[in-house]
mmCIF file of C-alpha atoms in Angstrom:
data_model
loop_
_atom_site.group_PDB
_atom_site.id
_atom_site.type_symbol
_atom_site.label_atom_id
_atom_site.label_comp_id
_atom_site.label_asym_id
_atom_site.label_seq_id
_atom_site.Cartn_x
_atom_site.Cartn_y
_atom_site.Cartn_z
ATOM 1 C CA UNK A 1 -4.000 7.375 -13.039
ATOM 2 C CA UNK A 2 -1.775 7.402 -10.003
ATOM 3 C CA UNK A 3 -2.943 5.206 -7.459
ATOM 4 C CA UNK A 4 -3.621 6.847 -4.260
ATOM 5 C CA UNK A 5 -4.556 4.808 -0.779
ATOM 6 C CA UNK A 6 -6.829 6.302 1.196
ATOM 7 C CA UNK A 7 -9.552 4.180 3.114
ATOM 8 C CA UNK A 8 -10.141 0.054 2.937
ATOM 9 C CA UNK A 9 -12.755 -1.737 0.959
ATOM 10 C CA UNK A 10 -14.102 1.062 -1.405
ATOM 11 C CA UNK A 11 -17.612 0.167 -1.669
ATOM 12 C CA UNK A 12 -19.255 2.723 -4.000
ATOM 13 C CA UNK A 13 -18.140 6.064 -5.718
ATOM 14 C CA UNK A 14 -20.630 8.943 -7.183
ATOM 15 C CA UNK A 15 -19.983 12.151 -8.704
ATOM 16 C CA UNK A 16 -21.611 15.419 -7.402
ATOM 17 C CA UNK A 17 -22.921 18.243 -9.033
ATOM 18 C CA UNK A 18 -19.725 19.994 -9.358
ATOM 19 C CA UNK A 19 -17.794 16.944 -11.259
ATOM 20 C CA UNK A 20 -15.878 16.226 -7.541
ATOM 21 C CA UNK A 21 -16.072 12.330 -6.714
ATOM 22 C CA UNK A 22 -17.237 10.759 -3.448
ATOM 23 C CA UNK A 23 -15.673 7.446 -2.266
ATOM 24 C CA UNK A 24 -17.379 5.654 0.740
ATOM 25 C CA UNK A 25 -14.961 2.936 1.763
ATOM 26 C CA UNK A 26 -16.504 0.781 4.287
ATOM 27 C CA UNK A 27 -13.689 -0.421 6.159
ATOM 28 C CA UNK A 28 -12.246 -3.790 6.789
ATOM 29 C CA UNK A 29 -13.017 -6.317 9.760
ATOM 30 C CA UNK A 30 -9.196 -7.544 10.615
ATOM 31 C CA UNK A 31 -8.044 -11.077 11.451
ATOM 32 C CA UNK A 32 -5.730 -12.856 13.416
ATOM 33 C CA UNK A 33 -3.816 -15.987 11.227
ATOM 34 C CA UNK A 34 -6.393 -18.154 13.157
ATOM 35 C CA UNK A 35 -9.308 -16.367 11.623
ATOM 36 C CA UNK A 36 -10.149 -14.480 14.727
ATOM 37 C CA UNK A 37 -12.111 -10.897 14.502
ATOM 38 C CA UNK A 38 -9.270 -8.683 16.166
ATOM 39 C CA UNK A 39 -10.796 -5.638 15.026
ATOM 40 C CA UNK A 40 -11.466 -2.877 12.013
ATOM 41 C CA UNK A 41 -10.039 0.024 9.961
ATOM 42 C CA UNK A 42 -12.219 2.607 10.380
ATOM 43 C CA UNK A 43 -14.933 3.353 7.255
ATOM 44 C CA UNK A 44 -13.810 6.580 5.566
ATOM 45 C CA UNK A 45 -15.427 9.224 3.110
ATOM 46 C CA UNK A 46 -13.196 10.366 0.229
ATOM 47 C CA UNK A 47 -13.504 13.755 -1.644
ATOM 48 C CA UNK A 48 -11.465 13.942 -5.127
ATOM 49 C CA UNK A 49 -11.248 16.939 -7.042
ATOM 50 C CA UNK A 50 -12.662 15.733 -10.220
ATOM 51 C CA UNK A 51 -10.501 17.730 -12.833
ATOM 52 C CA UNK A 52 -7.128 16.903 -10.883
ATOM 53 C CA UNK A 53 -8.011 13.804 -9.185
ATOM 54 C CA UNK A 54 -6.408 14.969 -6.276
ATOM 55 C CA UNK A 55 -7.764 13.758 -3.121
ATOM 56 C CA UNK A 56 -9.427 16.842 -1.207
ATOM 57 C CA UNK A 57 -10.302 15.131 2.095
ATOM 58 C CA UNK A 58 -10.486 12.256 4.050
ATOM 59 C CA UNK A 59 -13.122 11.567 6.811
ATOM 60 C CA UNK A 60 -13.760 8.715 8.808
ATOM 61 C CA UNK A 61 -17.738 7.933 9.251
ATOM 62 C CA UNK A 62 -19.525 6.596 12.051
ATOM 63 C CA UNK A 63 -17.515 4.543 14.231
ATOM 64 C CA UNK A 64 -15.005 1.839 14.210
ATOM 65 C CA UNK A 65 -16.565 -1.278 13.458
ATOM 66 C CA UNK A 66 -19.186 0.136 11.415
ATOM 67 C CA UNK A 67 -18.881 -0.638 7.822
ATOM 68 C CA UNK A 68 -21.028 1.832 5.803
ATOM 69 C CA UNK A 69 -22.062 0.855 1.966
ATOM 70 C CA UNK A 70 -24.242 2.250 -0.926
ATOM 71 C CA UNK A 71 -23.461 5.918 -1.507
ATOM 72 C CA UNK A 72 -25.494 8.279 -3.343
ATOM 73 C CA UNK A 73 -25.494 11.702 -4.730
ATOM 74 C CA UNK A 74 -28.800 13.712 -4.469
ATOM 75 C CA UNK A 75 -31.035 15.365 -6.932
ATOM 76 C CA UNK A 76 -29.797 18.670 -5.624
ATOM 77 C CA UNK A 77 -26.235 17.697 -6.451
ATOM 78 C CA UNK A 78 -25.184 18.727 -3.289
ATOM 79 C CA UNK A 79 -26.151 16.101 -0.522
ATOM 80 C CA UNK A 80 -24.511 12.925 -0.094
ATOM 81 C CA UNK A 81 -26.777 9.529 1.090
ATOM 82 C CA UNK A 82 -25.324 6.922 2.610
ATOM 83 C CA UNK A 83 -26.583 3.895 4.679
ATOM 84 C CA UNK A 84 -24.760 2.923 7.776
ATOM 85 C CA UNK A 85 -27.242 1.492 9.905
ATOM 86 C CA UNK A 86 -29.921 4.002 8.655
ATOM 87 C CA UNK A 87 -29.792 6.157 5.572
ATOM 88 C CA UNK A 88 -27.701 9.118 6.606
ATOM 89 C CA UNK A 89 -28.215 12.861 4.439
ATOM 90 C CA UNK A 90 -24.859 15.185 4.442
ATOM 91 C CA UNK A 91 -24.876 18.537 2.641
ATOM 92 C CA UNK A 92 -21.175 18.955 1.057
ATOM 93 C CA UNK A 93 -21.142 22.552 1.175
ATOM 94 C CA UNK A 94 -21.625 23.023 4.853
ATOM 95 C CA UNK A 95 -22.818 19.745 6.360
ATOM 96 C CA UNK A 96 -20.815 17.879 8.901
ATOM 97 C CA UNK A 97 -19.767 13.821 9.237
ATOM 98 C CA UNK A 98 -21.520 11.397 9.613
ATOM 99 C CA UNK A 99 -24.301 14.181 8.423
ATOM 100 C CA UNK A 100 -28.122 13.587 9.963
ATOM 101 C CA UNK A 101 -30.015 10.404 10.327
ATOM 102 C CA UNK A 102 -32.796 10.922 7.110
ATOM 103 C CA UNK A 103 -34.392 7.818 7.048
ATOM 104 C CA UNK A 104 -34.446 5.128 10.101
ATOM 105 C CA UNK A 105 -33.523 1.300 9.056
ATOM 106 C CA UNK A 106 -31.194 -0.988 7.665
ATOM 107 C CA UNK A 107 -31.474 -0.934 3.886
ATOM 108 C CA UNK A 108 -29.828 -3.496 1.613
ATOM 109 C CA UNK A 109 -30.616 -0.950 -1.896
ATOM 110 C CA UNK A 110 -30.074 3.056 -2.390
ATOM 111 C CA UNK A 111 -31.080 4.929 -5.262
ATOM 112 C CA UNK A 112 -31.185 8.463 -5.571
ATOM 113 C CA UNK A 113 -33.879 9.796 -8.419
ATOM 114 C CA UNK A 114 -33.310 12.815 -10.035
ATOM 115 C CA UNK A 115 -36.923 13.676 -9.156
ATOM 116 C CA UNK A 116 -36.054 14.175 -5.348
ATOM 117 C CA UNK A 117 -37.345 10.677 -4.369
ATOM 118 C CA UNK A 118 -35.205 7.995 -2.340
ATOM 119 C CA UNK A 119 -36.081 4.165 -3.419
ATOM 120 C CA UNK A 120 -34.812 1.803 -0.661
ATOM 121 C CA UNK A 121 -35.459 -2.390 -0.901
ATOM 122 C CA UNK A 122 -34.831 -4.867 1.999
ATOM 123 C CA UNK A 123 -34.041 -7.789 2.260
ATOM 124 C CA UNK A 124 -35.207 -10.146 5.269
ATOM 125 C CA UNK A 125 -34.172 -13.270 4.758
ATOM 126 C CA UNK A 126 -34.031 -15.322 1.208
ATOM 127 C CA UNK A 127 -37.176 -17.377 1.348
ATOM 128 C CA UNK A 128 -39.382 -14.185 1.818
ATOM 129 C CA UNK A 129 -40.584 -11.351 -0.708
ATOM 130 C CA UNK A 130 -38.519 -8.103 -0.633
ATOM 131 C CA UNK A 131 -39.694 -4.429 0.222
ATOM 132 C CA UNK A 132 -39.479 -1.726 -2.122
ATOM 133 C CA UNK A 133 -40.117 1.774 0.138
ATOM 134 C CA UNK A 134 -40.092 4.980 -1.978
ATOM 135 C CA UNK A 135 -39.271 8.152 0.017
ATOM 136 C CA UNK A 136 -39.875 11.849 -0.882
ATOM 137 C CA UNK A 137 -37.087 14.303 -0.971
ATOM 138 C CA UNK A 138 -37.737 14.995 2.412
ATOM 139 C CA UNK A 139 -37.503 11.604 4.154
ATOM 140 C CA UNK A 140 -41.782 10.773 4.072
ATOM 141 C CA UNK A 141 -42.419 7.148 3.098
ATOM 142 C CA UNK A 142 -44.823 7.624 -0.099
ATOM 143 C CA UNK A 143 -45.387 3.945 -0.845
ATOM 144 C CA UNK A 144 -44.439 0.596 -0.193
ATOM 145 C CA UNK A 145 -44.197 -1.879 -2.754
ATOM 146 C CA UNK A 146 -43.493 -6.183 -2.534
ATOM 147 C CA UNK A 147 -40.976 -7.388 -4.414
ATOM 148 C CA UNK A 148 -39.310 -10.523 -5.409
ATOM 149 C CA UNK A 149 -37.085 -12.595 -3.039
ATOM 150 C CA UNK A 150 -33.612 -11.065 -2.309
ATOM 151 C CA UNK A 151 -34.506 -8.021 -4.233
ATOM 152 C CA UNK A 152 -31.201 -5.897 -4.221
ATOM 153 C CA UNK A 153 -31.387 -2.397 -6.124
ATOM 154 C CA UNK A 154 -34.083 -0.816 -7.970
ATOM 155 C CA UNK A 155 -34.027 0.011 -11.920
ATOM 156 C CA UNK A 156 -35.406 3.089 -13.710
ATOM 157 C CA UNK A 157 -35.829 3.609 -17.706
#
């Protein structure tokens, strides 16, 4: 594969329904040589053409100094979810960056059933159980679940 540049720190990568991949790269936080924050690349949203691999587009998201992670592709196919401060929902066929706020909150998990539903865990501190929240296709908290400490993802059989 050639190597193509096109955003710093990719953080996750998901295919959509047409075979074309999504790369959310977050962005890096920049340094001086004394280890002082002298600012950030901006976050960016890749499309690639997944039969070419040709890159299609290049968006930034949100704005600089934001560093967006976990990226998933919906049920549908067709919408994008992505967390950058709250759990953002962008329809690839006509939506527009950074897409619409879906679900309010800072989530530290994102996972994307093909069922419609939206599982999200976070994570306040290390000492104390996690939260499990499972959303409906439509962005309505259906239940809340405890989990263990630091719990980082859900899994599905």
């Amino acid at each position: 594969f050639p190597v193509t540049i096109f955003g710093d720190r990719p953080a996750d990568i998901a295919a959509d329904g047409t075979g074309d991949i999504w790369v959310l790269c977050s962005g890096e936080t920049l340094y001086d040589e004394n280890w002082n924050v002298i600012g950030d690349s901006d976050a960016k949203l890749v499309a690639i053409d997944g039969t070419s691999l040709d890159v299609e587009g290049t968006e930034t998201v949100g704005v600089n100094g934001n560093h967006p992670r976990l990226l998933e592709i919906g049920a549908d196919g067709s919408t994008i979810y992505y967390i950058n401060e709250n759990v953002y929902s962008l329809n690839i066929n006509d939506g527009e960056l950074p897409g619409d706020v879906f679900i309010t909150g800072d989530f530290n998990s994102l996972d994307a059933r093909n069922n419609g539903e939206i599982w999200l865990s976070s994570v306040t501190d290390f000492v104390n159980a996690s939260s499990i929240y499972r959303y409906s296709s439509d962005g309505s908290l259906k239940n809340t679940y405890t989990a263990g400490i630091g719990a980082n993802g859900v899994y599905f059989r």
